[in-house]
CSV table of C-alpha atoms in Angstrom, one decimal:
chain,number,residue,atom,x,y,z
D,1,MET,CA,183.0,-84.9,53.3
D,2,LYS,CA,180.9,-82.9,55.8
D,3,ARG,CA,177.2,-82.6,55.3
D,4,SER,CA,177.5,-78.8,55.0
D,5,ASP,CA,180.1,-79.2,52.3
D,6,ILE,CA,177.8,-81.4,50.3
D,7,HIS,CA,175.0,-78.8,50.5
D,8,TYR,CA,177.5,-76.1,49.6
D,9,SER,CA,178.6,-78.0,46.5
D,10,ILE,CA,175.0,-78.6,45.4
D,11,TYR,CA,174.4,-74.9,46.0
D,12,VAL,CA,177.3,-73.7,43.8
D,13,LEU,CA,176.4,-76.2,41.1
D,14,GLY,CA,172.8,-75.1,41.1
D,15,LEU,CA,173.9,-71.5,40.8
D,16,MET,CA,176.2,-72.4,37.9
D,17,VAL,CA,173.4,-74.2,36.1
D,18,LEU,CA,171.0,-71.3,36.7
D,19,ALA,CA,173.5,-68.7,35.5
D,20,ALA,CA,174.1,-70.8,32.3
D,21,ALA,CA,170.4,-71.2,31.8
D,22,LEU,CA,169.6,-67.5,31.9
D,23,PRO,CA,170.3,-66.9,28.1
D,24,LEU,CA,169.7,-70.5,27.2
D,25,SER,CA,166.8,-72.5,28.6
D,26,HIS,CA,163.6,-71.7,30.6
D,27,PHE,CA,163.4,-75.4,31.6
D,28,LEU,CA,166.9,-75.4,33.1
D,29,MET,CA,166.1,-72.2,34.9
D,30,GLY,CA,163.1,-73.8,36.5
D,31,LEU,CA,164.9,-77.0,37.3
D,32,ALA,CA,167.9,-75.3,38.8
D,33,THR,CA,165.7,-73.0,41.0
D,34,PHE,CA,163.7,-76.1,42.2
D,35,VAL,CA,167.0,-77.9,43.1
D,36,LEU,CA,168.3,-74.9,44.9
D,37,PHE,CA,165.1,-74.6,46.9
D,38,LEU,CA,165.1,-78.2,48.0
D,39,ASN,CA,168.8,-78.0,48.9
D,40,TRP,CA,168.1,-74.8,50.9
D,41,LEU,CA,165.4,-76.5,52.9
D,42,ALA,CA,167.4,-79.7,53.4
D,43,GLU,CA,170.3,-77.7,55.0
D,44,TRP,CA,167.9,-77.2,58.0
D,45,ASN,CA,170.3,-74.6,59.6
D,46,TRP,CA,167.6,-72.0,60.3
D,47,LYS,CA,169.5,-70.3,63.1
D,48,GLU,CA,172.5,-69.7,60.8
D,49,LYS,CA,170.2,-68.5,58.1
D,50,TRP,CA,168.5,-66.1,60.4
D,51,GLN,CA,171.9,-64.7,61.6
D,52,ARG,CA,173.1,-64.2,58.1
D,53,ILE,CA,170.0,-62.3,56.9
D,54,CYS,CA,170.0,-60.2,60.1
D,55,GLN,CA,173.7,-59.3,59.3
D,56,GLU,CA,173.0,-58.6,55.6
D,57,LYS,CA,169.7,-56.7,55.8
D,58,VAL,CA,169.8,-56.3,52.0
D,59,GLY,CA,168.1,-59.7,51.8
D,60,PHE,CA,165.1,-58.3,53.7
D,61,VAL,CA,165.1,-55.2,51.5
D,62,PHE,CA,165.3,-57.0,48.2
D,63,GLY,CA,162.8,-59.7,49.2
D,64,ALA,CA,160.2,-57.3,50.5
D,65,LEU,CA,159.4,-56.1,47.0
D,66,TYR,CA,157.5,-59.4,46.5
D,67,LEU,CA,155.4,-58.7,49.6
D,68,PHE,CA,154.0,-55.6,47.9
D,69,LEU,CA,152.3,-57.8,45.4
D,70,PHE,CA,150.0,-58.9,48.2
D,71,LEU,CA,148.9,-55.3,48.6
D,72,GLY,CA,147.5,-55.6,45.1
D,73,LEU,CA,145.2,-58.4,46.2
D,74,ILE,CA,143.0,-55.9,47.9
D,75,ARG,CA,141.8,-54.7,44.4
D,76,THR,CA,142.1,-58.0,42.5
D,77,ASP,CA,139.1,-59.4,40.6
D,78,ASN,CA,140.9,-61.9,38.4
D,79,TRP,CA,142.1,-64.4,41.1
D,80,HIS,CA,143.3,-67.0,38.6
D,81,ALA,CA,145.7,-64.5,37.0
D,82,ALA,CA,146.7,-63.2,40.4
D,83,SER,CA,147.7,-66.6,41.7
D,84,HIS,CA,149.7,-67.2,38.5
D,85,GLU,CA,151.4,-63.8,39.0
D,86,LEU,CA,152.3,-64.5,42.6
D,87,LEU,CA,153.7,-67.9,41.7
D,88,ALA,CA,155.7,-66.5,38.7
D,89,GLN,CA,157.2,-63.7,40.7
D,90,LEU,CA,158.5,-66.0,43.6
D,91,PRO,CA,162.1,-65.6,42.5
D,92,LEU,CA,161.9,-61.9,43.5
D,93,ILE,CA,161.9,-63.0,47.2
D,94,PHE,CA,163.6,-66.4,46.9
D,95,MET,CA,166.8,-65.6,45.1
D,96,PRO,CA,167.9,-62.7,47.4
D,97,VAL,CA,167.0,-64.7,50.5
D,98,LEU,CA,168.9,-67.7,49.1
D,99,LEU,CA,172.1,-65.8,48.3
D,100,VAL,CA,172.1,-64.0,51.7
D,101,THR,CA,171.2,-66.9,54.0
D,102,SER,CA,173.3,-69.6,52.3
D,103,ARG,CA,177.0,-70.2,53.0
D,104,PRO,CA,178.9,-67.3,51.5
D,105,LEU,CA,180.5,-68.0,48.1
D,106,SER,CA,184.2,-68.2,47.9
D,107,ALA,CA,186.1,-66.3,45.2
D,108,ASN,CA,186.5,-69.5,43.1
D,109,SER,CA,182.8,-70.4,43.4
D,110,THR,CA,181.8,-66.9,42.4
D,111,ARG,CA,184.1,-67.1,39.4
D,112,PHE,CA,182.6,-70.4,38.4
D,113,VAL,CA,179.1,-68.9,38.5
D,114,ILE,CA,180.0,-65.8,36.5
D,115,HIS,CA,181.9,-67.7,33.9
D,116,SER,CA,179.0,-70.2,33.5
D,117,PHE,CA,176.9,-67.2,32.5
D,118,ILE,CA,179.6,-65.6,30.2
D,119,PHE,CA,180.3,-68.8,28.2
D,120,SER,CA,176.6,-69.8,28.0
D,121,THR,CA,175.9,-66.3,26.5
D,122,LEU,CA,178.9,-66.8,24.1
D,123,PHE,CA,177.4,-70.2,23.0
D,124,CYS,CA,174.0,-68.5,22.3
D,125,CYS,CA,175.7,-65.7,20.3
D,126,VAL,CA,177.7,-68.2,18.2
D,127,CYS,CA,174.5,-70.3,17.6
D,128,GLY,CA,172.6,-67.1,16.6
D,129,TRP,CA,175.3,-66.1,14.1
D,130,ILE,CA,175.4,-69.5,12.6
D,131,TYR,CA,171.6,-69.6,12.3
D,132,PHE,CA,171.7,-66.1,10.7
D,133,PHE,CA,174.2,-66.9,8.0
D,134,LYS,CA,172.8,-70.3,7.3
D,135,ASN,CA,169.2,-69.1,6.8
D,136,ASN,CA,170.0,-65.6,5.4
D,137,LEU,CA,167.6,-64.0,7.9
D,138,THR,CA,166.0,-60.7,7.2
D,139,GLU,CA,164.4,-60.4,10.7
D,140,LEU,CA,167.4,-60.1,13.0
D,141,ARG,CA,165.4,-60.8,16.2
D,142,GLU,CA,165.2,-64.4,15.1
D,143,MET,CA,168.9,-64.7,15.9
D,144,SER,CA,167.9,-65.1,19.5
D,145,LEU,CA,167.1,-68.8,19.4
D,146,PHE,CA,166.5,-69.6,23.1
D,147,VAL,CA,164.9,-66.6,24.9
D,148,ASP,CA,163.3,-63.5,23.6
D,149,HIS,CA,165.6,-61.1,21.8
D,150,ILE,CA,165.3,-58.1,24.2
D,151,ARG,CA,166.1,-60.2,27.3
D,152,PHE,CA,168.9,-61.9,25.5
D,153,SER,CA,170.3,-58.5,24.5
D,154,LEU,CA,170.4,-57.7,28.3
D,155,CYS,CA,172.3,-60.9,28.9
D,156,THR,CA,174.8,-60.0,26.2
D,157,VAL,CA,175.3,-56.5,27.6
D,158,LEU,CA,175.9,-57.9,31.0
D,159,ALA,CA,178.3,-60.5,29.6
D,160,PHE,CA,180.2,-57.6,27.9
D,161,VAL,CA,180.4,-55.7,31.2
D,162,LEU,CA,181.7,-58.8,33.0
D,163,SER,CA,184.3,-59.7,30.4
D,164,ALA,CA,185.5,-56.1,30.1
D,165,SER,CA,185.8,-55.9,33.9
D,166,TYR,CA,187.9,-59.0,34.0
D,167,MET,CA,190.1,-57.6,31.2
D,168,ILE,CA,190.6,-54.2,32.9
D,169,HIS,CA,190.8,-55.1,36.6
D,170,SER,CA,191.9,-58.7,36.7
D,171,ASN,CA,195.3,-59.7,37.9
D,172,SER,CA,195.3,-62.6,35.5
D,173,ALA,CA,198.1,-63.3,33.0
D,174,ASP,CA,198.3,-61.2,29.9
D,175,ASN,CA,197.0,-64.0,27.7
D,176,LEU,CA,193.9,-64.3,29.8
D,177,ARG,CA,193.3,-60.6,29.7
D,178,VAL,CA,193.6,-60.7,25.9
D,179,LEU,CA,191.0,-63.5,25.9
D,180,TYR,CA,188.6,-61.4,28.1
D,181,GLY,CA,189.2,-58.5,25.7
D,182,MET,CA,188.2,-60.7,22.7
D,183,LEU,CA,185.1,-61.9,24.5
D,184,ALA,CA,184.1,-58.3,25.4
D,185,LEU,CA,184.6,-57.3,21.7
D,186,LEU,CA,182.6,-60.2,20.5
D,187,PHE,CA,179.6,-59.3,22.8
D,188,PHE,CA,179.9,-55.7,21.8
D,189,VAL,CA,179.7,-56.5,18.1
D,190,TYR,CA,176.8,-58.9,18.7
D,191,VAL,CA,174.7,-56.3,20.5
D,192,LEU,CA,175.2,-53.9,17.6
D,193,PHE,CA,174.7,-56.6,14.9
D,194,SER,CA,171.5,-57.9,16.5
D,195,HIS,CA,169.9,-54.4,16.0
D,196,THR,CA,168.0,-54.7,19.4
D,197,LEU,CA,167.7,-51.0,20.3
D,198,THR,CA,167.2,-51.7,24.0
D,199,GLY,CA,170.5,-53.5,24.2
D,200,ILE,CA,172.4,-50.9,22.1
D,201,VAL,CA,171.2,-48.0,24.2
D,202,CYS,CA,172.1,-49.8,27.5
D,203,LEU,CA,175.5,-50.7,26.1
D,204,LEU,CA,176.4,-47.2,24.9
D,205,VAL,CA,175.1,-45.5,28.1
D,206,ILE,CA,177.1,-47.9,30.3
D,207,ILE,CA,180.3,-47.2,28.3
D,208,PHE,CA,179.7,-43.5,28.5
D,209,CYS,CA,179.2,-43.6,32.3
D,210,TYR,CA,182.3,-45.7,32.8
D,211,CYS,CA,184.5,-43.4,30.7
D,212,LEU,CA,183.2,-40.4,32.5
D,213,TYR,CA,183.8,-42.0,35.9
D,214,HIS,CA,187.3,-43.2,34.8
D,215,ILE,CA,188.3,-39.7,33.6
D,216,ILE,CA,187.4,-38.3,37.1
D,217,ALA,CA,188.7,-41.1,39.3
D,218,ALA,CA,191.7,-42.6,37.3
D,219,PRO,CA,195.3,-41.5,37.6
D,220,LYS,CA,196.3,-38.8,35.2
D,221,ARG,CA,198.4,-41.1,33.0
D,222,GLN,CA,195.4,-43.4,32.4
D,223,LYS,CA,192.8,-40.8,31.5
D,224,TRP,CA,193.6,-40.7,27.8
D,225,GLN,CA,192.0,-44.1,27.3
D,226,SER,CA,188.6,-42.9,28.5
D,227,ALA,CA,189.0,-39.6,26.8
D,228,THR,CA,189.5,-41.4,23.5
D,229,ALA,CA,186.4,-43.5,24.1
D,230,LEU,CA,184.3,-40.4,24.9
D,231,VAL,CA,185.6,-38.7,21.7
D,232,LEU,CA,184.5,-41.7,19.7
D,233,LEU,CA,181.1,-41.6,21.4
D,234,PHE,CA,180.8,-38.0,20.5
D,235,LEU,CA,181.7,-38.7,16.9
D,236,PHE,CA,179.1,-41.5,16.9
D,237,SER,CA,176.5,-39.1,18.2
D,238,ILE,CA,177.3,-36.7,15.3
D,239,TYR,CA,176.9,-39.6,12.9
D,240,VAL,CA,173.5,-40.5,14.4
D,241,ALA,CA,172.4,-36.8,14.0
D,242,TRP,CA,173.7,-36.8,10.4
D,243,ILE,CA,171.8,-40.0,9.3
D,244,THR,CA,168.7,-38.7,11.1
D,245,VAL,CA,168.8,-35.5,9.0
D,246,LEU,CA,169.4,-37.6,5.9
D,247,PHE,CA,166.2,-39.6,6.6
D,248,PHE,CA,163.8,-36.7,7.3
D,249,LYS,CA,165.2,-34.0,5.0
D,250,ASP,CA,162.8,-33.7,2.1
D,251,GLN,CA,164.9,-33.5,-1.1
D,252,ASP,CA,161.8,-33.5,-3.4
D,253,LYS,CA,160.6,-30.0,-2.5
D,254,VAL,CA,161.4,-28.9,-6.0
D,255,ILE,CA,159.7,-31.1,-8.7
D,256,THR,CA,162.2,-31.5,-11.5
D,257,THR,CA,160.0,-33.3,-14.1
D,258,THR,CA,156.4,-34.4,-14.4
D,259,VAL,CA,156.8,-37.1,-17.0
D,260,THR,CA,158.8,-40.3,-17.4
D,261,GLU,CA,161.4,-41.0,-20.0
D,262,ALA,CA,158.6,-42.6,-22.1
D,263,GLY,CA,156.5,-39.5,-21.7
D,264,ASN,CA,153.9,-40.9,-19.3
D,265,PRO,CA,152.8,-38.6,-16.5
D,266,TYR,CA,153.9,-39.0,-12.9
D,267,THR,CA,151.5,-38.7,-10.0
D,268,PHE,CA,152.4,-36.7,-6.9
D,269,ASP,CA,150.9,-37.2,-3.5
D,270,ALA,CA,152.2,-34.6,-1.0
D,271,ASN,CA,150.3,-36.3,1.9
D,272,THR,CA,152.8,-39.1,2.2
D,273,PRO,CA,155.8,-39.4,4.5
D,274,VAL,CA,159.4,-38.8,3.7
D,275,GLU,CA,161.8,-41.8,3.9
D,276,ASN,CA,165.5,-41.8,3.2
D,277,GLY,CA,165.2,-38.1,2.2
D,278,HIS,CA,162.5,-38.6,-0.5
D,279,ARG,CA,158.7,-38.3,-0.4
D,280,ILE,CA,157.2,-41.7,-1.1
D,281,GLY,CA,154.2,-40.4,-3.0
D,282,TYR,CA,156.2,-38.5,-5.6
D,283,TYR,CA,157.3,-39.5,-9.1
D,284,ILE,CA,155.0,-42.5,-9.4
D,285,CYS,CA,153.9,-44.1,-12.7
D,286,ARG,CA,151.9,-47.2,-11.8
D,287,GLU,CA,151.3,-48.2,-15.4
D,288,GLU,CA,155.0,-48.4,-16.1
D,289,LEU,CA,155.7,-50.2,-12.8
D,290,GLN,CA,153.1,-52.9,-13.7
D,291,LYS,CA,154.7,-53.4,-17.2
D,292,ALA,CA,158.3,-53.6,-15.8
D,293,TRP,CA,157.3,-55.9,-12.9
D,294,THR,CA,156.0,-58.5,-15.3
D,295,LEU,CA,159.4,-58.6,-17.0
D,296,ARG,CA,161.4,-58.8,-13.8
D,297,SER,CA,159.3,-61.1,-11.6
D,298,ASP,CA,157.1,-64.2,-11.9
D,299,SER,CA,155.0,-63.1,-8.9
D,300,ALA,CA,151.9,-60.9,-9.2
D,301,LEU,CA,152.2,-57.2,-8.4
D,302,THR,CA,149.4,-57.1,-5.7
D,303,GLU,CA,148.5,-53.8,-4.0
D,304,SER,CA,150.6,-54.6,-0.9
D,305,ARG,CA,153.6,-55.6,-3.0
D,306,GLU,CA,153.2,-52.5,-5.1
D,307,GLN,CA,153.5,-50.4,-1.9
D,308,VAL,CA,156.7,-52.4,-1.0
D,309,LEU,CA,158.0,-51.8,-4.5
D,310,ILE,CA,157.3,-48.0,-4.3
D,311,ARG,CA,159.0,-47.7,-0.9
D,312,TYR,CA,162.0,-49.8,-2.1
D,313,LEU,CA,162.6,-47.6,-5.1
D,314,ASN,CA,162.1,-44.5,-3.0
D,315,SER,CA,164.6,-45.7,-0.5
D,316,ARG,CA,167.2,-45.8,-3.3
D,317,GLY,CA,166.3,-42.3,-4.4
D,318,LEU,CA,164.8,-43.5,-7.7
D,319,HIS,CA,161.7,-42.5,-9.5
D,320,LYS,CA,158.9,-45.1,-9.5
D,321,ASP,CA,158.8,-45.9,-13.2
D,322,TYR,CA,159.8,-48.4,-15.8
D,323,ALA,CA,163.5,-47.3,-16.1
D,324,ALA,CA,164.1,-47.3,-12.4
D,325,LEU,CA,162.6,-50.7,-11.9
D,326,MET,CA,164.5,-52.2,-14.8
D,327,SER,CA,167.7,-50.8,-13.3
D,328,LEU,CA,167.4,-52.8,-10.1
D,329,LYS,CA,169.6,-55.9,-9.6
D,330,HIS,CA,168.2,-59.4,-9.2
D,331,LYS,CA,168.8,-59.4,-5.5
D,332,ASP,CA,166.7,-56.2,-5.2
D,333,ILE,CA,163.8,-57.9,-6.9
D,334,LYS,CA,164.1,-60.8,-4.4
D,335,ASN,CA,164.1,-58.4,-1.5
D,336,ILE,CA,160.9,-56.8,-2.7
D,337,GLU,CA,159.3,-60.2,-3.2
D,338,GLN,CA,160.2,-61.0,0.4
D,339,GLY,CA,158.6,-57.9,1.6
D,340,VAL,CA,161.7,-55.8,2.3
D,341,SER,CA,160.6,-52.2,1.8
D,342,ASN,CA,163.8,-50.3,2.3
D,343,TYR,CA,167.2,-51.6,1.1
D,344,ILE,CA,168.9,-50.1,4.2
D,345,TYR,CA,167.1,-52.6,6.4
D,346,LEU,CA,169.3,-55.4,5.1
D,347,HIS,CA,172.6,-53.6,5.8
D,348,THR,CA,173.3,-55.4,9.1
D,349,ILE,CA,176.6,-53.4,9.8
D,350,ASP,CA,174.9,-50.1,9.0
D,351,PHE,CA,173.5,-48.3,12.0
D,352,ARG,CA,170.8,-46.8,9.8
D,353,SER,CA,169.2,-50.2,9.6
D,354,VAL,CA,168.6,-49.9,13.4
D,355,LEU,CA,167.1,-46.5,13.4
D,356,TYR,CA,165.3,-46.1,10.1
D,357,PRO,CA,162.4,-48.5,10.9
D,358,THR,CA,161.6,-46.4,13.9
D,359,TYR,CA,162.1,-43.2,12.0
D,360,PHE,CA,159.6,-44.4,9.3
D,361,SER,CA,157.0,-45.3,11.9
D,362,LEU,CA,157.4,-41.8,13.4
D,363,SER,CA,157.1,-40.2,10.0
D,364,LEU,CA,154.0,-42.3,9.2
D,365,TYR,CA,152.4,-41.3,12.5
D,366,HIS,CA,153.1,-37.7,11.8
D,367,HIS,CA,151.2,-37.9,8.5
D,368,SER,CA,148.3,-40.3,9.3
D,369,ASN,CA,148.4,-41.1,13.0
D,370,TYR,CA,149.1,-44.7,12.1
D,371,ILE,CA,150.7,-46.7,15.0
D,372,ALA,CA,150.1,-50.4,14.1
D,373,ASN,CA,153.3,-52.4,13.4
D,374,SER,CA,155.5,-49.9,15.2
D,375,SER,CA,156.7,-51.3,18.5
D,376,LEU,CA,157.7,-47.8,19.8
D,377,LEU,CA,154.4,-46.1,19.0
D,378,GLU,CA,152.4,-49.1,20.2
D,379,ARG,CA,154.3,-48.8,23.5
D,380,VAL,CA,153.5,-45.1,23.7
D,381,GLU,CA,149.8,-46.0,23.2
D,382,LEU,CA,150.0,-48.6,26.0
D,383,TRP,CA,151.7,-46.0,28.3
D,384,LYS,CA,149.0,-43.5,27.7
D,385,ALA,CA,146.3,-46.0,28.5
D,386,SER,CA,148.1,-47.1,31.7
D,387,LEU,CA,148.6,-43.5,32.8
D,388,ASN,CA,144.9,-42.8,32.3
D,389,ILE,CA,144.0,-45.7,34.5
D,390,LEU,CA,146.4,-44.6,37.2
D,391,ARG,CA,145.0,-41.1,37.3
D,392,GLU,CA,141.8,-42.7,38.6
D,393,GLN,CA,143.3,-45.3,40.9
D,394,PRO,CA,146.8,-44.1,41.9
D,395,LEU,CA,147.1,-45.4,45.5
D,396,LEU,CA,146.4,-49.1,45.2
D,397,GLY,CA,146.3,-49.6,41.4
D,398,VAL,CA,143.9,-52.1,39.9
D,399,GLY,CA,145.2,-55.3,41.6
D,400,VAL,CA,147.6,-58.1,40.8
D,401,GLY,CA,146.5,-60.1,37.9
D,402,ASP,CA,144.1,-57.4,36.6
D,403,GLN,CA,146.6,-55.1,35.1
D,404,LYS,CA,146.5,-56.5,31.5
D,405,ASP,CA,142.7,-56.8,31.5
D,406,VAL,CA,142.3,-53.2,32.6
D,407,VAL,CA,144.7,-51.9,30.0
D,408,ASP,CA,142.8,-53.9,27.3
D,409,ALA,CA,139.5,-52.3,28.5
D,410,GLN,CA,141.1,-48.8,28.5
D,411,LEU,CA,142.3,-49.2,24.9
D,412,GLU,CA,138.8,-50.1,23.8
D,413,ARG,CA,137.4,-47.1,25.6
D,414,GLN,CA,139.9,-44.9,23.8
D,415,HIS,CA,139.0,-46.6,20.5
D,416,SER,CA,142.7,-47.3,20.0
D,417,SER,CA,143.8,-48.9,16.7
D,418,ILE,CA,145.7,-51.6,18.7
D,419,ALA,CA,142.7,-52.5,20.9
D,420,GLU,CA,142.5,-55.9,19.2
D,421,LYS,CA,145.9,-56.8,20.5
D,422,LYS,CA,145.1,-58.3,23.9
D,423,GLN,CA,147.0,-59.0,27.1
D,424,ARG,CA,150.0,-56.9,26.3
D,425,GLY,CA,150.1,-55.0,29.5
D,426,SER,CA,151.9,-51.7,30.0
D,427,HIS,CA,155.3,-52.5,28.4
D,428,ASN,CA,156.8,-50.4,31.2
D,429,GLN,CA,157.8,-52.1,34.4
D,430,TYR,CA,157.2,-49.0,36.6
D,431,LEU,CA,153.7,-48.6,35.2
D,432,THR,CA,153.1,-52.3,35.7
D,433,PHE,CA,154.2,-52.0,39.4
D,434,ALA,CA,151.8,-49.0,39.8
D,435,LEU,CA,148.9,-50.9,38.3
D,436,MET,CA,149.6,-54.0,40.4
D,437,GLY,CA,150.3,-52.3,43.8
D,438,GLY,CA,149.8,-48.6,43.4
D,439,VAL,CA,152.3,-45.8,44.0
D,440,PHE,CA,153.6,-47.4,47.2
D,441,MET,CA,155.0,-50.3,45.3
D,442,VAL,CA,156.8,-48.0,42.8
D,443,LEU,CA,158.2,-45.9,45.7
D,444,TYR,CA,159.4,-49.0,47.5
D,445,PHE,CA,161.1,-50.3,44.3
D,446,PHE,CA,163.2,-47.1,44.0
D,447,TYR,CA,164.0,-47.3,47.7
D,448,MET,CA,165.2,-50.9,47.2
D,449,MET,CA,167.4,-49.9,44.2
D,450,LEU,CA,168.9,-46.9,46.2
D,451,TYR,CA,169.4,-48.8,49.5
D,452,PRO,CA,172.8,-50.4,48.5
D,453,PHE,CA,174.2,-47.1,47.3
D,454,VAL,CA,173.4,-45.5,50.7
D,455,ARG,CA,173.8,-48.3,53.2
D,456,MET,CA,176.4,-50.5,51.5
D,457,ARG,CA,178.6,-48.0,49.7
D,458,HIS,CA,181.8,-49.9,50.5
D,459,LYS,CA,180.6,-52.9,48.4
D,460,ILE,CA,179.5,-51.0,45.3
D,461,HIS,CA,181.5,-51.7,42.2
D,462,PHE,CA,181.0,-50.4,38.7
D,463,VAL,CA,179.9,-53.8,37.5
D,464,TYR,CA,177.0,-53.6,39.9
D,465,VAL,CA,176.3,-50.0,38.9
D,466,ALA,CA,176.3,-51.0,35.2
D,467,PHE,CA,173.8,-53.8,36.0
D,468,VAL,CA,171.5,-51.5,37.9
D,469,LEU,CA,171.6,-48.9,35.0
D,470,MET,CA,170.9,-51.6,32.5
D,471,MET,CA,167.9,-52.9,34.4
D,472,LEU,CA,166.4,-49.5,35.1
D,473,MET,CA,166.8,-48.4,31.5
D,474,SER,CA,165.2,-51.6,30.2
D,475,MET,CA,162.3,-51.2,32.5
D,476,LEU,CA,161.4,-47.9,30.8
D,477,ILE,CA,160.3,-49.6,27.6
D,478,GLU,CA,159.7,-53.2,28.8
D,479,ASP,CA,157.9,-55.3,31.4
D,480,THR,CA,161.4,-56.7,32.2
D,481,LEU,CA,160.1,-58.8,35.1
D,482,GLU,CA,157.2,-60.3,33.2
D,483,THR,CA,159.3,-63.0,31.6
D,484,GLN,CA,161.2,-65.8,33.3
D,485,THR,CA,164.6,-64.7,31.9
D,486,GLY,CA,164.0,-61.1,33.1
D,487,ARG,CA,162.9,-62.1,36.5
D,488,MET,CA,165.8,-64.5,37.1
D,489,LEU,CA,168.4,-62.2,35.7
D,490,PHE,CA,167.2,-59.4,38.0
D,491,SER,CA,166.6,-61.4,41.1
D,492,MET,CA,169.8,-63.5,40.9
D,493,MET,CA,172.4,-61.0,39.6
D,494,MET,CA,171.4,-58.1,41.9
D,495,PRO,CA,172.4,-59.8,45.1
D,496,LEU,CA,175.2,-61.8,43.5
D,497,LEU,CA,177.0,-58.8,42.1
D,498,LEU,CA,176.4,-56.8,45.2
D,499,LEU,CA,177.7,-59.3,47.8
D,500,TYR,CA,180.4,-61.2,45.9
D,501,TRP,CA,181.8,-58.8,43.2
D,502,PRO,CA,184.6,-58.1,43.0
D,503,GLU,CA,185.5,-61.6,43.9
D,504,LYS,CA,187.0,-61.9,47.4
D,505,ASP,CA,189.2,-64.6,48.8
D,506,ASN,CA,187.7,-63.9,52.2
D,507,PRO,CA,183.9,-64.0,51.7
D,508,ILE,CA,181.6,-62.1,54.0
D,509,LYS,CA,181.0,-63.8,57.3
D,510,GLY,CA,177.6,-64.8,58.6
């Protein structure tokens, strides 16, 4: 075997391990990247590498984003954090350069890498389901056993897109297309089941965009499939609007009674939010709740548990009195003891359980400006703090490594209720780029994302478009590149899907 073939085999194997590690293991990600780097150096064919990157200039364009981090060093005060950031973000330059300068992947090699990612994601989904049913989880984000739940949801969405693309566009035998269809369906169900709103929104937007594109571009006899999917999405949007109205509509505007069945008076607090269509502070008789609770549970009815009990009864549309509490089933009492404040939250196949926690936080904020324990409202607070900083330092930002410290200081100046939660950053990748490198880094990022659509239009496929859409949407509410999984997913899949998808028997020359 030739020396170049040995290096190529190591290269393909390293990419397969790295692809499999994306949803599975931080350690394997680091190990595979290190092996790929050593193999890339050991090839020692610098002239060929230079020719390839000159031919595929996208390697320069993608890798140059990393260089903008050095622009942030001008304003850096925290050099320890800056050095850590520069080291952590190295995949942003290494992976595009590696994929462009290495020997082009064959169709089979690309297929091996892509399927390593798909089946690794499948393994993680199955493990998550087993863990969920075995432990009877109430917090669904714990289903993501290996990486954080938001990045894993992105992996699952991408696995869905890849599987669906194989099903739709592959020339494989019918039984293989059925297998790909089953995989796509499984990933689709997992994204919805896991209740990760980021993944759900990305999934639905990608499906909508594909159906719209297919209606425009597909032959007339095939348009009905996408038209059907769009109708289903429209019906789903009507359903979302309906359950939204059910949550916020106040059904207790007219007070029907002021006393319980036993004749004890109710208390009514109008300055409480509406949840599941009922005002939480209405129809409360704490004396009867205390009496009934001692009969239904061995645990003490503390102040915090009483609030959970009141919300739980309210979510079921019941008054908060002796008769209502005694009518609850045993599993309802267990839910309350475990801190479940709304029975809908446990309905894993009900989309209300995805939206209602966010709706309640919005309702609570409307009445009391309370934002703690709401991930959405806390993000909004972080975005406001970041924007206030950028108004003062828009050109160069605050420096690489300083962005989290500066956001913490800004929250304290604003006397924010989440100021005690340190080192959280902006929770928005665009704002993070602006804080690290100023407006120039943000502008270059968008130039980098648009470059393939302008200069490499002949290589653009919907799988690549879907991946770009997913990453851009996730970056609106997450520091996607601040975790190892997010960085590697972005820096590896961007050039891989652009250069080698759809799989070609005759790879690009270089």
